[in-house]
Amino acid sequence: MEVKYKLTFKGWNNSLKKNKLLGLKCRDCGKFTCPPKMTCQECGSINLEVVEMSGEGKIVTYTVSYVPGEGRYVEAPILIVMVELDEGPWIMGNLTDIDPNRASIESLIGKRVKLGPHSKVYPGDAYSTGEEAQGGEARPTFIFA
Amino acid sequence: MALRKVAIVGVGHTPFTFGGEKTSVELFSEAAMEAINNSNLKPKDIQALYCGNCLGDFSEGQGMVQSYCADDIGIAGIPATRFEGACASATMAIRDAFIWVASGFYDIVLAGGVETASKMGTPLATRTFAMFTDSHYEYPSGLTFPGAFAMLAHLYSAKYGISFERLRRQMSLVSVQSHHYGMYNHLGQLHKEITVEDVEKSFMVTSPLTLYDCCPFSDGAAMVVLASEEKAKKLTDKPVYIIGVGQSSSGKYSAQYKYLPRLRARELSVQQAYDMADIKPEDVDLVELHDCFSIASIIAVESLGFADFGHGGELWEKGETKIGGKIPINISGGLKSKGHPIGATGASQVCDIVKQMKYEVEPQRQAEEVKIGLTDTLGGDGVLAHLVLQRGW
Ligand SMILES: [Zn+2]
């Protein structure tokens, strides 16, 4: 039997550009997988449904990158955060409403955040040529809740 | 399945440099011929080549380098295979070579790796190293490879309740020790003592990691010759046996959330190696571990079983990682000082442990009697591979 990918990067990306963070809910164990995969990241099931995630959670860690990859120097410094979503999964993104140079463990870790009104989009480079990346690759863009 | 015993019968290692003038093939051939000569063999005796190489496509526009490498030393006809597992590539190559010799399929295999990462310059090198993170779901956020470990450093401090000031000093001590021993490694890239203050005052790459928390970009090659026990006994009176191997993989960084800052793949891989070797961490006399970033060493020693979780940095605080300490670590200078030509690094770790066992390193960094050594090699955000080596005399 043919097995189709339930939520592809293209679908996830196009949705995030409209500020909707999609994920997968497992019909077998009830848990969430986000970013999406073929299988539930908790139990391995492929019995999954696409759901909209709350986009809310708390910061578990971060870094401020001053030396980004080629072609991204204009973005530096970049404040990258790892957020534990209320549904459980962790997801990487950016935090936009604090000056990256003022970021600290005290000001960030454990703080509540939510998806902001505008998802930033990485326009891509010579290595992101696929149709799934056309129009750029969206990144979860958080603000303090 | 009954496996044959497999020995390392010779090693070869080029100098590790920044902006070297040699091609990947040339570097490979220098390391390969040294390893073959030291094994009392000729190239025609090699039955297969397993070669780690990650970024030759980008640094030299050269794919499929393993085939040209075999040809360069006059053995174009043999099966030559390239291994790509980011910075763990060469250890993966040696592990597979071990398996094929142990199984009886081959008797003599040449394995290791080569890289010319420094040729790319920092912007392209940073871009290509970031390819060893999830390209669609995590790179768009700006993630770099040091960025992944920077996030682990903050997480480590928060999760284990260690003040950042203390962790900062522990990380600095890791780099200071690596530079100290690296001073004496004539094949290493950096020869410069540094202080805790130097580390903390150097420029911020990605918070909290400064320049001196990070290994350099490097060119170089390292190769080893593996032989079945029967062949090895005819070739050398100092065989170094590979008595345990392990390898494990991970999903993208965020998908590892249940374990971070621990890297679950390291724990799975090293346990395979320990079990196969039938040893415990306390049996290990010397470790070469993957200190791509200072925090990476602290995280590594915990999963390898040399410290409790949250207490890895205390080993450096107490000097237990030096020669004569509880567990000497990276007496080569590690990736930090010796350099990190990524596709070659795992083989370089093996070379140094073999030379330590044979009392062939510089006297200033010669460890006390090494009977059992462990290599720990990390690729990207979660390919791990381990080898346990045992002195055979
Ligand atoms: Zn499930």
Coordinates of C-alpha atoms and ligand atoms in Angstrom, one line a residue:
Chain A
M1 CA 0.0 0.0 0.0
E2 CA 1.2 3.5 -0.9
V3 CA 2.3 5.5 2.1
K4 CA 2.0 9.3 1.7
Y5 CA 3.8 11.9 3.7
K6 CA 1.1 13.5 5.8
L7 CA 2.7 16.9 6.4
T8 CA 5.5 17.8 4.0
F9 CA 8.0 20.6 4.5
K10 CA 6.3 22.4 1.7
G11 CA 2.9 22.3 3.4
W12 CA 4.4 23.2 6.8
N13 CA 6.5 26.0 5.3
N14 CA 3.6 27.6 3.3
S15 CA 1.4 27.5 6.4
L16 CA 4.1 29.0 8.7
K17 CA 4.5 31.9 6.2
K18 CA 0.9 32.6 7.0
N19 CA 1.8 32.4 10.7
K20 CA 0.1 29.1 11.3
L21 CA 2.4 26.5 12.9
L22 CA 1.3 23.0 11.9
G23 CA 2.1 19.8 13.6
L24 CA 1.0 16.2 13.8
K25 CA -1.2 14.6 16.5
C26 CA -1.0 10.9 16.9
R27 CA -4.3 9.0 16.9
D28 CA -2.6 6.1 18.7
C29 CA -0.8 7.8 21.7
G30 CA -2.3 11.3 21.5
K31 CA 1.0 13.0 21.5
F32 CA 2.4 15.7 19.2
T33 CA 5.2 15.8 16.6
C34 CA 6.4 19.2 15.4
P35 CA 8.3 19.8 13.2
P36 CA 6.6 17.0 11.3
K37 CA 8.0 13.6 10.4
M38 CA 6.7 10.4 8.7
T39 CA 6.2 8.8 12.1
C40 CA 5.0 9.9 15.6
Q41 CA 8.2 10.9 17.5
E42 CA 6.8 9.4 20.6
C43 CA 5.5 6.0 19.5
G44 CA 6.5 5.5 15.9
S45 CA 2.9 5.3 14.6
I46 CA 2.0 6.6 11.1
N47 CA -1.6 7.1 12.2
L48 CA -1.3 10.9 12.4
E49 CA -3.5 13.9 11.8
V50 CA -2.4 17.4 10.9
V51 CA -3.3 19.9 13.5
E52 CA -2.5 23.6 14.2
M53 CA -0.2 24.0 17.2
S54 CA -0.8 26.7 19.8
G55 CA 2.5 28.3 19.0
E56 CA 3.0 29.0 22.7
G57 CA 5.5 27.7 25.1
K58 CA 8.7 28.6 27.0
I59 CA 12.3 29.2 26.1
V60 CA 14.6 26.3 27.1
T61 CA 17.8 27.6 25.6
Y62 CA 19.2 30.1 23.2
T63 CA 22.3 31.6 21.5
V64 CA 23.1 34.8 19.8
S65 CA 25.0 34.1 16.7
Y66 CA 27.6 36.7 15.6
V67 CA 29.2 34.5 12.8
P68 CA 26.4 33.2 10.6
G69 CA 26.8 31.1 7.5
E70 CA 27.8 32.6 4.1
G71 CA 25.2 35.1 2.8
R72 CA 23.6 35.7 6.2
Y73 CA 26.0 38.4 7.7
V74 CA 23.3 41.1 7.3
E75 CA 21.2 39.2 9.8
A76 CA 23.8 39.1 12.5
P77 CA 23.5 39.1 15.4
I78 CA 20.7 36.4 15.3
L79 CA 18.9 35.4 18.4
I80 CA 18.1 31.8 18.1
V81 CA 15.8 30.2 20.6
M82 CA 14.7 26.6 21.4
V83 CA 11.1 26.7 22.6
E84 CA 9.3 23.9 24.4
L85 CA 5.8 24.1 23.0
D86 CA 2.8 23.7 25.4
E87 CA 2.0 20.5 23.5
G88 CA 5.4 19.0 24.4
P89 CA 7.7 19.1 21.3
W90 CA 10.7 21.5 21.1
I91 CA 11.1 23.7 18.1
M92 CA 13.8 26.1 17.0
G93 CA 13.1 29.6 16.0
N94 CA 13.9 33.3 16.5
L95 CA 12.9 35.8 19.2
T96 CA 12.4 39.3 17.9
D97 CA 11.4 41.5 20.7
I98 CA 14.6 41.8 22.6
D99 CA 17.9 43.3 21.5
P100 CA 20.1 40.3 20.9
N101 CA 23.0 42.0 22.6
R102 CA 21.0 42.1 25.8
A103 CA 20.0 38.5 25.8
S104 CA 21.0 36.5 28.9
I105 CA 20.1 33.3 30.7
E106 CA 18.1 35.3 33.2
S107 CA 16.2 37.3 30.6
L108 CA 15.3 34.4 28.4
I109 CA 15.4 30.8 29.8
G110 CA 12.0 29.8 31.2
K111 CA 10.2 32.8 29.8
R112 CA 6.8 32.4 28.1
V113 CA 6.7 33.1 24.4
K114 CA 4.2 32.9 21.6
L115 CA 4.3 33.1 17.8
G116 CA 4.6 36.7 16.8
P117 CA 2.5 38.3 14.1
H118 CA 5.0 37.9 11.3
S119 CA 7.1 34.8 10.6
K120 CA 10.5 35.7 9.3
V121 CA 11.5 34.0 6.1
Y122 CA 15.0 32.9 5.2
P123 CA 15.2 33.6 1.4
G124 CA 17.5 30.6 0.8
D125 CA 20.8 30.3 -1.0
A126 CA 22.5 28.2 -3.7
Y127 CA 21.8 25.1 -1.6
S128 CA 18.1 25.6 -1.2
T129 CA 16.9 25.1 -4.8
G130 CA 14.0 22.7 -4.4
E131 CA 10.5 23.6 -5.1
E132 CA 9.7 23.1 -1.4
A133 CA 12.0 26.1 -0.6
Q134 CA 10.8 28.5 -3.2
G135 CA 9.7 31.8 -1.8
G136 CA 12.0 31.2 1.1
E137 CA 11.9 29.0 4.2
A138 CA 9.8 30.3 7.1
R139 CA 11.1 30.1 10.7
P140 CA 9.0 30.1 13.9
T141 CA 9.3 33.7 15.0
F142 CA 8.5 34.3 18.7
I143 CA 7.7 37.2 20.9
F144 CA 7.3 37.3 24.7
A145 CA 3.8 36.2 25.7
Chain B
M1 CA 28.7 -14.5 14.8
A2 CA 32.3 -15.4 15.4
L3 CA 34.5 -12.4 14.6
R4 CA 38.2 -12.5 14.0
K5 CA 40.5 -10.3 16.0
V6 CA 41.6 -7.2 14.0
A7 CA 44.7 -5.1 14.6
I8 CA 46.0 -1.7 13.6
V9 CA 49.4 -2.5 12.1
G10 CA 50.4 1.0 10.9
V11 CA 49.3 4.6 11.1
G12 CA 50.0 7.8 9.0
H13 CA 49.2 11.4 9.8
T14 CA 50.0 14.6 7.9
P15 CA 50.5 17.9 9.7
F16 CA 47.2 19.6 10.3
T17 CA 47.3 23.2 8.9
F18 CA 45.3 26.2 8.0
G19 CA 45.3 27.2 4.3
G20 CA 47.6 24.4 3.2
E21 CA 48.7 24.2 -0.3
K22 CA 48.1 20.5 -0.9
T23 CA 45.1 18.8 -2.4
S24 CA 42.9 16.3 -0.7
V25 CA 44.4 13.5 -2.8
E26 CA 48.0 14.7 -2.0
L27 CA 47.3 14.8 1.7
F28 CA 45.6 11.4 1.6
S29 CA 48.5 9.9 -0.2
E30 CA 51.1 11.2 2.2
A31 CA 49.2 9.8 5.2
A32 CA 48.3 6.5 3.4
M33 CA 51.9 5.8 2.3
E34 CA 53.2 6.5 5.8
A35 CA 50.7 4.1 7.2
I36 CA 51.4 1.4 4.6
N37 CA 55.2 1.8 5.0
N38 CA 54.9 1.6 8.8
S39 CA 52.9 -1.6 8.3
N40 CA 55.7 -3.2 6.3
L41 CA 53.3 -3.5 3.4
K42 CA 53.1 -2.3 -0.2
P43 CA 50.1 -0.5 -1.7
K44 CA 49.3 -3.7 -3.7
D45 CA 48.7 -5.5 -0.4
I46 CA 45.7 -3.3 0.3
Q47 CA 42.4 -5.0 -0.5
A48 CA 40.0 -2.1 0.1
L49 CA 40.0 1.6 1.0
Y50 CA 37.5 3.2 3.3
C51 CA 38.0 7.0 3.3
G52 CA 36.2 9.6 5.3
N53 CA 35.6 12.9 3.5
C54 CA 32.8 15.4 4.0
L55 CA 33.2 18.7 2.2
G56 CA 35.6 18.0 -0.7
D57 CA 32.7 18.9 -3.0
F58 CA 32.8 22.4 -1.6
S59 CA 36.4 23.0 -0.7
E60 CA 37.9 21.6 -4.0
G61 CA 34.9 20.9 -6.3
Q62 CA 35.9 17.2 -5.8
G63 CA 33.4 14.5 -5.3
M64 CA 34.2 10.8 -5.3
V65 CA 37.7 11.6 -4.0
Q66 CA 38.3 8.1 -2.6
S67 CA 38.6 6.7 -6.1
Y68 CA 41.3 9.2 -7.1
C69 CA 43.0 8.6 -3.8
A70 CA 43.3 4.8 -4.5
D71 CA 44.6 5.6 -8.0
D72 CA 47.1 8.1 -6.6
I73 CA 48.9 5.4 -4.6
G74 CA 48.7 2.9 -7.5
I75 CA 45.8 0.8 -6.6
A76 CA 42.9 2.1 -8.7
G77 CA 41.4 -1.3 -9.1
I78 CA 40.4 -1.9 -5.5
P79 CA 37.0 -1.2 -4.1
A80 CA 37.2 2.3 -2.6
T81 CA 34.4 3.7 -0.6
R82 CA 33.7 7.2 0.8
F83 CA 32.2 7.7 4.3
E84 CA 30.3 10.8 5.1
G85 CA 29.1 11.3 8.6
A86 CA 30.2 14.9 9.2
C87 CA 33.1 15.0 11.7
A88 CA 32.7 11.3 12.6
S89 CA 33.4 10.1 9.0
A90 CA 36.8 8.6 9.6
T91 CA 35.7 6.7 12.7
M92 CA 32.8 5.3 10.7
A93 CA 35.3 4.3 8.0
I94 CA 37.5 2.5 10.5
R95 CA 34.6 0.8 12.2
D96 CA 33.4 -0.5 8.9
A97 CA 36.9 -1.6 7.9
F98 CA 37.0 -3.4 11.3
I99 CA 33.8 -5.2 10.6
W100 CA 34.8 -6.4 7.1
V101 CA 38.2 -7.7 8.3
A102 CA 36.6 -9.2 11.4
S103 CA 34.1 -11.0 9.3
G104 CA 36.8 -12.6 7.2
F105 CA 35.8 -10.8 3.9
Y106 CA 39.1 -8.9 3.8
D107 CA 42.5 -9.4 5.5
I108 CA 44.0 -5.9 5.0
V109 CA 42.1 -2.6 4.6
L110 CA 43.3 1.0 4.5
A111 CA 40.9 3.3 6.4
G112 CA 40.9 6.9 7.6
G113 CA 40.0 10.2 6.1
V114 CA 41.0 13.5 4.6
E115 CA 39.7 17.1 4.6
T116 CA 40.7 20.5 3.3
A117 CA 38.1 22.6 5.3
S118 CA 40.3 25.6 5.8
K119 CA 40.4 26.3 2.0
M120 CA 36.8 27.4 2.1
G121 CA 37.3 30.4 4.3
T122 CA 35.2 31.2 7.3
P123 CA 31.9 32.2 5.6
L124 CA 31.6 29.1 3.3
A125 CA 33.1 26.8 6.0
T126 CA 30.5 28.0 8.5
R127 CA 27.7 27.5 5.9
T128 CA 28.8 24.0 4.9
F129 CA 29.4 22.9 8.5
A130 CA 25.8 24.1 9.2
M131 CA 24.7 21.5 6.6
F132 CA 25.3 19.0 9.5
T133 CA 22.1 20.3 11.1
D134 CA 18.6 20.1 9.8
S135 CA 18.6 22.1 6.6
H136 CA 14.8 22.7 6.4
Y137 CA 13.6 23.0 9.9
E138 CA 16.6 24.5 11.8
Y139 CA 19.1 26.2 9.5
P140 CA 16.5 28.8 8.4
S141 CA 16.5 30.1 12.1
G142 CA 20.2 30.9 11.6
L143 CA 21.6 27.8 13.3
T144 CA 25.3 27.2 12.8
F145 CA 27.3 24.2 14.1
P146 CA 28.9 26.2 17.0
G147 CA 25.4 27.6 17.6
A148 CA 24.1 24.1 18.4
F149 CA 26.7 23.7 21.1
A150 CA 26.3 27.2 22.4
M151 CA 22.6 26.3 23.0
L152 CA 23.7 23.2 24.8
A153 CA 26.0 25.3 27.0
H154 CA 23.1 27.5 28.2
L155 CA 20.9 24.5 28.6
Y156 CA 23.5 22.7 30.6
S157 CA 23.9 25.6 33.0
A158 CA 20.1 25.9 33.4
K159 CA 19.3 22.2 33.7
Y160 CA 22.1 21.2 36.1
G161 CA 21.8 24.4 38.2
I162 CA 25.5 25.3 37.6
S163 CA 26.1 29.0 37.7
F164 CA 27.1 30.3 34.3
E165 CA 30.3 31.8 35.8
R166 CA 31.4 28.4 37.0
L167 CA 30.6 26.7 33.7
R168 CA 32.3 29.5 31.9
R169 CA 35.5 28.8 33.8
Q170 CA 35.3 25.1 33.3
M171 CA 34.9 25.6 29.6
S172 CA 38.0 27.8 29.6
L173 CA 40.0 25.2 31.5
V174 CA 39.2 22.7 28.7
S175 CA 40.6 25.0 26.1
V176 CA 43.6 25.9 28.2
Q177 CA 44.6 22.3 28.7
S178 CA 44.2 21.4 25.0
H179 CA 46.4 24.3 24.0
H180 CA 49.0 23.3 26.6
Y181 CA 49.4 19.7 25.2
G182 CA 49.0 21.0 21.7
M183 CA 52.1 23.0 22.1
Y184 CA 54.1 19.8 21.9
N185 CA 52.3 18.0 19.1
H186 CA 54.5 18.7 16.0
L187 CA 51.7 17.6 13.7
G188 CA 49.2 20.0 15.3
Q189 CA 47.9 23.2 13.9
L190 CA 48.1 25.7 16.8
H191 CA 51.2 26.0 19.0
K192 CA 50.3 28.6 21.6
E193 CA 49.7 28.5 25.3
I194 CA 46.5 30.4 26.3
T195 CA 45.0 31.5 29.6
V196 CA 41.5 31.4 31.1
E197 CA 41.4 35.1 30.5
D198 CA 42.4 34.7 26.8
V199 CA 39.4 32.4 26.3
E200 CA 37.0 34.7 28.0
K201 CA 38.2 37.9 26.3
S202 CA 38.4 36.5 22.7
F203 CA 35.6 37.6 20.5
M204 CA 32.1 36.1 20.8
V205 CA 31.3 33.6 18.0
T206 CA 27.9 32.6 19.2
S207 CA 27.0 33.2 22.9
P208 CA 28.4 31.9 25.2
L209 CA 31.1 30.4 22.9
T210 CA 34.1 32.6 22.1
L211 CA 36.8 32.0 19.5
Y212 CA 38.9 30.0 22.0
D213 CA 36.0 27.8 22.8
C214 CA 35.9 26.6 19.2
C215 CA 38.2 24.4 17.2
P216 CA 39.8 25.9 14.1
F217 CA 39.1 25.0 10.4
S218 CA 41.9 22.7 9.2
D219 CA 43.4 20.7 6.4
G220 CA 44.9 17.3 6.8
A221 CA 44.7 13.5 6.5
A222 CA 45.1 10.5 8.8
M223 CA 45.1 6.8 7.8
V224 CA 45.5 3.5 9.5
V225 CA 46.0 0.0 8.1
L226 CA 43.9 -2.8 9.6
A227 CA 44.8 -6.4 9.4
S228 CA 43.5 -9.7 10.6
E229 CA 45.3 -11.1 13.7
E230 CA 46.9 -13.7 11.6
K231 CA 48.4 -11.2 9.1
A232 CA 49.1 -8.7 11.9
K233 CA 51.4 -11.1 13.7
K234 CA 53.5 -11.5 10.6
L235 CA 53.7 -7.7 10.1
T236 CA 54.5 -6.3 13.5
D237 CA 55.4 -7.2 17.0
K238 CA 53.3 -4.2 18.2
P239 CA 49.7 -4.8 17.0
V240 CA 47.1 -2.5 18.5
Y241 CA 43.8 -4.5 18.6
I242 CA 40.4 -2.9 18.0
I243 CA 38.4 -4.7 20.7
G244 CA 35.2 -2.7 20.7
V245 CA 33.3 -0.5 18.2
G246 CA 30.1 1.5 18.4
Q247 CA 28.0 3.8 16.2
S248 CA 24.7 5.5 16.6
S249 CA 22.6 8.2 14.9
S250 CA 20.2 11.0 16.0
G251 CA 17.3 13.0 14.7
K252 CA 17.4 16.7 14.3
Y253 CA 18.4 18.8 17.3
S254 CA 14.9 19.7 18.6
A255 CA 13.8 16.1 18.2
Q256 CA 16.4 15.0 20.8
Y257 CA 14.5 17.1 23.4
K258 CA 14.1 14.3 26.0
Y259 CA 17.8 13.9 26.5
L260 CA 19.5 17.2 25.8
P261 CA 22.1 18.4 26.8
R262 CA 23.0 14.7 26.9
L263 CA 23.5 13.2 23.4
R264 CA 21.6 9.9 23.5
A265 CA 23.5 8.6 20.5
R266 CA 26.8 8.9 22.4
E267 CA 25.5 6.8 25.2
L268 CA 24.2 4.1 22.9
S269 CA 27.4 4.0 20.8
V270 CA 29.9 3.9 23.6
Q271 CA 27.9 1.2 25.4
Q272 CA 28.1 -0.9 22.3
A273 CA 31.9 -0.4 22.3
Y274 CA 32.3 -1.1 26.0
D275 CA 30.1 -4.2 25.9
M276 CA 32.0 -5.6 22.9
A277 CA 35.3 -4.9 24.6
D278 CA 34.0 -6.2 27.9
I279 CA 35.4 -3.2 29.7
K280 CA 34.1 -0.4 32.0
P281 CA 35.0 3.3 31.8
E282 CA 37.4 2.9 34.6
D283 CA 39.5 0.4 32.5
V284 CA 40.3 3.2 30.0
D285 CA 43.8 4.7 30.3
L286 CA 43.6 7.4 27.7
V287 CA 40.8 9.1 25.8
E288 CA 40.7 11.2 22.6
L289 CA 37.3 12.8 22.6
H290 CA 35.5 15.1 20.3
D291 CA 36.2 18.6 21.7
C292 CA 34.9 20.6 18.7
F293 CA 33.8 23.1 21.3
S294 CA 34.9 23.4 25.0
I295 CA 31.4 22.6 26.3
A296 CA 31.4 19.5 24.1
S297 CA 34.1 17.9 26.1
I298 CA 32.3 18.5 29.4
I299 CA 29.1 16.9 28.0
A300 CA 31.1 14.0 26.4
V301 CA 32.9 12.9 29.6
E302 CA 29.6 12.4 31.3
S303 CA 28.0 10.2 28.7
L304 CA 31.3 8.2 28.4
G305 CA 31.0 7.3 32.1
F306 CA 33.9 9.4 33.5
A307 CA 31.8 11.8 35.5
D308 CA 28.2 12.1 36.8
F309 CA 25.8 14.2 34.8
G310 CA 26.3 17.8 35.6
H311 CA 29.7 17.2 37.0
G312 CA 31.9 16.8 33.9
G313 CA 33.7 20.1 34.2
E314 CA 35.0 19.2 37.7
L315 CA 37.4 16.8 36.0
W316 CA 39.2 19.8 34.5
E317 CA 38.9 21.9 37.6
K318 CA 40.7 19.1 39.6
G319 CA 43.3 18.4 36.9
E320 CA 42.0 14.8 36.5
T321 CA 42.2 15.1 32.7
K322 CA 46.0 15.7 32.6
I323 CA 48.7 13.1 32.2
G324 CA 48.7 11.2 35.5
G325 CA 45.2 12.2 36.3
K326 CA 42.1 10.0 36.7
I327 CA 41.4 10.0 33.0
P328 CA 43.9 11.7 30.7
I329 CA 41.9 13.4 27.9
N330 CA 43.1 14.8 24.5
I331 CA 46.8 14.7 25.2
S332 CA 47.2 15.3 21.5
G333 CA 45.8 18.8 21.9
G334 CA 42.4 17.7 20.8
L335 CA 40.5 19.2 18.0
K336 CA 40.9 22.5 19.7
S337 CA 44.7 22.8 19.3
K338 CA 45.7 19.9 17.1
G339 CA 43.1 21.0 14.5
H340 CA 40.0 19.5 13.0
P341 CA 40.1 18.4 9.4
I342 CA 36.7 16.9 9.9
G343 CA 36.8 13.9 7.5
A344 CA 40.2 12.9 9.0
T345 CA 39.6 13.6 12.7
G346 CA 38.5 10.1 13.9
A347 CA 41.6 8.6 12.3
S348 CA 43.8 11.2 13.8
Q349 CA 42.4 10.3 17.3
V350 CA 43.3 6.6 16.6
C351 CA 46.8 7.6 15.4
D352 CA 47.6 9.4 18.5
I353 CA 46.4 6.7 20.9
V354 CA 48.5 4.1 18.9
K355 CA 51.6 6.3 19.1
Q356 CA 51.0 6.8 22.8
M357 CA 50.9 3.1 23.3
K358 CA 54.2 2.8 21.5
Y359 CA 55.9 5.7 23.3
E360 CA 56.3 7.4 20.0
V361 CA 54.9 10.9 20.9
E362 CA 56.9 13.9 22.0
P363 CA 58.2 13.3 25.6
Q364 CA 56.4 16.4 26.9
R365 CA 53.1 14.8 26.2
Q366 CA 53.8 11.1 26.7
A367 CA 51.2 9.5 28.9
E368 CA 51.9 6.9 31.4
E369 CA 51.5 3.3 30.3
V370 CA 48.5 3.1 28.0
K371 CA 47.0 -0.4 27.7
I372 CA 43.4 0.6 26.7
G373 CA 42.4 3.7 24.8
L374 CA 39.1 5.1 23.7
T375 CA 38.2 7.4 20.8
D376 CA 35.0 9.4 20.7
T377 CA 33.9 11.1 17.5
L378 CA 30.8 13.2 16.9
G379 CA 29.4 14.2 13.6
G380 CA 26.9 17.1 13.3
D381 CA 24.2 17.1 15.9
G382 CA 24.3 13.4 16.5
V383 CA 26.2 10.8 14.6
L384 CA 28.5 9.2 17.2
A385 CA 31.1 6.5 16.8
H386 CA 33.5 4.9 19.2
L387 CA 36.5 2.6 19.1
V388 CA 38.2 0.8 22.0
L389 CA 41.9 0.1 21.3
Q390 CA 44.1 -2.4 23.2
R391 CA 47.8 -2.7 23.3
G392 CA 48.7 -6.1 21.9
W393 CA 52.1 -6.7 23.5
Ligands
ZN1 ZN 2.2 8.2 18.8

